[in-house]
PDB file of C-alpha atoms in Angstrom:
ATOM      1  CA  UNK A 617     -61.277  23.717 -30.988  1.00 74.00           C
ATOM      2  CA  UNK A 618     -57.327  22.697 -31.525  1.00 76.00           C
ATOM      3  CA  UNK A 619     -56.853  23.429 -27.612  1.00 78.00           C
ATOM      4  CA  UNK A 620     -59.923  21.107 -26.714  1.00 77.00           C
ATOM      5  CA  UNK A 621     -58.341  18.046 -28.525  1.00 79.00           C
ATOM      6  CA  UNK A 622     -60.060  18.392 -32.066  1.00 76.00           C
ATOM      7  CA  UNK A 623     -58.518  17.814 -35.174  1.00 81.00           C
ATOM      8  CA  UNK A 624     -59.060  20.970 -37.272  1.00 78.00           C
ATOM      9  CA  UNK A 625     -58.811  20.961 -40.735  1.00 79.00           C
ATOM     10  CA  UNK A 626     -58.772  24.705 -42.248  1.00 78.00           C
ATOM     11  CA  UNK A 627     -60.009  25.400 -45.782  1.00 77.00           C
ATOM     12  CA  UNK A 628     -60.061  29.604 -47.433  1.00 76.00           C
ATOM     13  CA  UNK A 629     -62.607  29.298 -50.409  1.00 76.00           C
ATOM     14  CA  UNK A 630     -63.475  31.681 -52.657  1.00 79.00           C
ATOM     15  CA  UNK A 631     -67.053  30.643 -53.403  1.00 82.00           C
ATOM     16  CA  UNK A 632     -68.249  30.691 -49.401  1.00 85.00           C
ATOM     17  CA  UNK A 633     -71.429  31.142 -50.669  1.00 87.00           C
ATOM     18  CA  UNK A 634     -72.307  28.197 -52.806  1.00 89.00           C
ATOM     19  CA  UNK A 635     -71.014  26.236 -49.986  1.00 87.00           C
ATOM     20  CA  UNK A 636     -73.885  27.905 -47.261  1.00 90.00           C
ATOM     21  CA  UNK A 637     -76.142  26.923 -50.349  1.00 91.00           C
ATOM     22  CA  UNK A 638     -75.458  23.642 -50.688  1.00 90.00           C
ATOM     23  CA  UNK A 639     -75.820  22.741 -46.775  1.00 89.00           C
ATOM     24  CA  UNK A 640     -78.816  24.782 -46.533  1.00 90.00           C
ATOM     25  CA  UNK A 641     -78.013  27.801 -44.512  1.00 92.00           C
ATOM     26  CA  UNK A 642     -80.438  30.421 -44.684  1.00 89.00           C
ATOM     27  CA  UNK A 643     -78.798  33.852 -46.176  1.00 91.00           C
ATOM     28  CA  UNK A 644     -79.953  35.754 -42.953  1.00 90.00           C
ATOM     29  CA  UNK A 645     -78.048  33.057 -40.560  1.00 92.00           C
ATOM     30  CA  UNK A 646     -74.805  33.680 -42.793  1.00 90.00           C
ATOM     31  CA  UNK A 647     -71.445  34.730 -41.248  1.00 86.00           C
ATOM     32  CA  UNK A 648     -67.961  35.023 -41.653  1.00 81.00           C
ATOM     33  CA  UNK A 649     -66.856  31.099 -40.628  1.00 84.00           C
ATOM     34  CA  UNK A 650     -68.392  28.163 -41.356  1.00 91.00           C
ATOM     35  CA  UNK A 651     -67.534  24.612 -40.049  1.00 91.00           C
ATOM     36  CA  UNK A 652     -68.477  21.034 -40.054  1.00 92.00           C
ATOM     37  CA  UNK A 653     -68.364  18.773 -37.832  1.00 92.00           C
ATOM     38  CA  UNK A 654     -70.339  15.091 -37.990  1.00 88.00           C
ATOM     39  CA  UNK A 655     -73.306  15.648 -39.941  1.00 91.00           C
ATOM     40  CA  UNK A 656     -73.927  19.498 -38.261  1.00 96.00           C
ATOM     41  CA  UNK A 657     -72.673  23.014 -39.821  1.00 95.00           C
ATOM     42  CA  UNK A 658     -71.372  25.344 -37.213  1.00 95.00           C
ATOM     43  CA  UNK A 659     -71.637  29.012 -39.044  1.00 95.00           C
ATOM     44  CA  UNK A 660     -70.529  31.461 -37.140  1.00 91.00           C
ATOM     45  CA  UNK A 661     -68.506  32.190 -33.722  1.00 90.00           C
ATOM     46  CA  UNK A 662     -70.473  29.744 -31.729  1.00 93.00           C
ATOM     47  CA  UNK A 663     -69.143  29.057 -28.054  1.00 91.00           C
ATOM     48  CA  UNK A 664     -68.362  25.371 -27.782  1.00 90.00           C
ATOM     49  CA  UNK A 665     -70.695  24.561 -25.071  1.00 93.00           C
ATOM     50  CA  UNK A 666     -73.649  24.579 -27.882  1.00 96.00           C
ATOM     51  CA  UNK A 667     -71.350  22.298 -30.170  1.00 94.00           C
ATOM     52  CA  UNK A 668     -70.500  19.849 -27.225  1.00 93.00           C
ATOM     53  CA  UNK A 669     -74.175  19.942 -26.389  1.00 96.00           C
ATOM     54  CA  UNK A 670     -74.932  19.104 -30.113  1.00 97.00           C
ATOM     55  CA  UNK A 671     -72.321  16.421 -30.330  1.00 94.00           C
ATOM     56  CA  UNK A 672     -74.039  14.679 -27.023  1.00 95.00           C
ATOM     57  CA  UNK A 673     -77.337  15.070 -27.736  1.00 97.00           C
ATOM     58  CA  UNK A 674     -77.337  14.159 -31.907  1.00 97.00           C
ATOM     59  CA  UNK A 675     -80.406  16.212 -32.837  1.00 97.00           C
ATOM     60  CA  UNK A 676     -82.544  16.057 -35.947  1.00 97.00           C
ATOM     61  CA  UNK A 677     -81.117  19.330 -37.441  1.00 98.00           C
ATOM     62  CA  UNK A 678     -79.225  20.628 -39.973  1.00 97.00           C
ATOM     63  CA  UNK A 679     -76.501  22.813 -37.704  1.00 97.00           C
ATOM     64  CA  UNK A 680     -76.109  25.886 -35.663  1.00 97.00           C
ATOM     65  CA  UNK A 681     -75.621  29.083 -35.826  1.00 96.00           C
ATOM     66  CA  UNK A 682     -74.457  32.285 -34.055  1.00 93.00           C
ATOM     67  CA  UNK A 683     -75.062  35.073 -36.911  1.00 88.00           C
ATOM     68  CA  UNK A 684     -73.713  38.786 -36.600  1.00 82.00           C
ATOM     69  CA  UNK A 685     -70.374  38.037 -35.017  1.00 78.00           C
ATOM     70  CA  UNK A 686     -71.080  40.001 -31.660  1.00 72.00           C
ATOM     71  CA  UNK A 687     -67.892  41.224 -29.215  1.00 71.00           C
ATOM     72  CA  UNK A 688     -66.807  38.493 -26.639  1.00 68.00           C
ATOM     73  CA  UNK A 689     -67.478  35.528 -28.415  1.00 74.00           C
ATOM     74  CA  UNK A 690     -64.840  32.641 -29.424  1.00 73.00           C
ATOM     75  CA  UNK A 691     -62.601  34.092 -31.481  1.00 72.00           C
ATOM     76  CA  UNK A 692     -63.799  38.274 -31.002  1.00 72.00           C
ATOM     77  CA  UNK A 693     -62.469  40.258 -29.357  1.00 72.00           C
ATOM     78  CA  UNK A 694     -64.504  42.635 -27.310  1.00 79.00           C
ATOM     79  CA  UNK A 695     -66.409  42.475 -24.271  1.00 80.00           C
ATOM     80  CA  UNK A 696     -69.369  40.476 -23.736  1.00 79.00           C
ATOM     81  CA  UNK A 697     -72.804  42.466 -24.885  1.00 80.00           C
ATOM     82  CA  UNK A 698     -75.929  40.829 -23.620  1.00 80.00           C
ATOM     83  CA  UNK A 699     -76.282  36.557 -24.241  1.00 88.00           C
ATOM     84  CA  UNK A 700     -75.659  35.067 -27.200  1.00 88.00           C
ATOM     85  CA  UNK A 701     -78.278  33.433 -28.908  1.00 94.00           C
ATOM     86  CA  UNK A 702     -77.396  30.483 -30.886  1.00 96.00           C
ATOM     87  CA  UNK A 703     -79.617  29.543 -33.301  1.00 97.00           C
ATOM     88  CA  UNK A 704     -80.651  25.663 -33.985  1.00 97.00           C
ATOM     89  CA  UNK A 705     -81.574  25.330 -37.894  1.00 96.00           C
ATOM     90  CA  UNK A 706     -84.034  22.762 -38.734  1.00 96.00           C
ATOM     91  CA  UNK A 707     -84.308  20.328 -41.757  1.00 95.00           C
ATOM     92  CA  UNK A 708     -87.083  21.866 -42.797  1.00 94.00           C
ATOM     93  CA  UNK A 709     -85.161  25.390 -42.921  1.00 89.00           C
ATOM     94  CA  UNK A 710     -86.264  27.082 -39.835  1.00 94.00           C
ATOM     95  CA  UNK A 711     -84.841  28.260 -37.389  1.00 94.00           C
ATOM     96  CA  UNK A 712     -85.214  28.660 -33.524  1.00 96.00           C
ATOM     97  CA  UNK A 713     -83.202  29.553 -29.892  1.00 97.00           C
ATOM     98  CA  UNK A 714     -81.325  26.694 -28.714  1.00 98.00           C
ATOM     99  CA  UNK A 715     -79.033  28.280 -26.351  1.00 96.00           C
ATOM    100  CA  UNK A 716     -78.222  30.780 -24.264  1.00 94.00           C
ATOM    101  CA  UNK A 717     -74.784  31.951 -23.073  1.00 89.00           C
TER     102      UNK A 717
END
């Protein structure tokens, strides 16, 4: 996100998990980053097509979310495996496909 022009601010936290709590990730979505950007959480190794999509398009959710951290995404090594399903989480805590890459 640095390379793309965004400030970056980087946080290591003990408690991770009161933090997922408090902006109402579901335990099964959880993974090994989480970030924030505007109003959205970002939780896991999502490509940042889906966040520049989010940050255009200002939906009524609470984030997204690439669980599982599978080879070839941003920031994993590996090759790519299959598509990568990112995850849109609603306000009312579920959850659905929003992309595809």
């Amino acid at each position: 996100m640095k390379k793309l022009g965004y400030e970056v601010e980087m946080l290591d936290l003990e408690d991770l998990d009161s933090l997922k709590r408090k902006y109402r990730i579901h335990p099964l979505l959880w993974d090994c980053h989480t970030a924030f950007v505007g109003d959205y959480f970002i939780e896991g190794h999502v490509p940042f097509e889906a966040v520049q999509r989010l940050l255009e398009e200002r939906p009524d959710i609470l984030g997204l979310a690439l669980p599982g951290m599978p080879t070839g995404t941003p920031g994993m090594p590996g090759p790519k495996e299959g598509p990568f399903v990112v995850l849109q989480v609603n306000k009312d805590g579920t959850y659905q496909e929003y992309a595809r890459y």
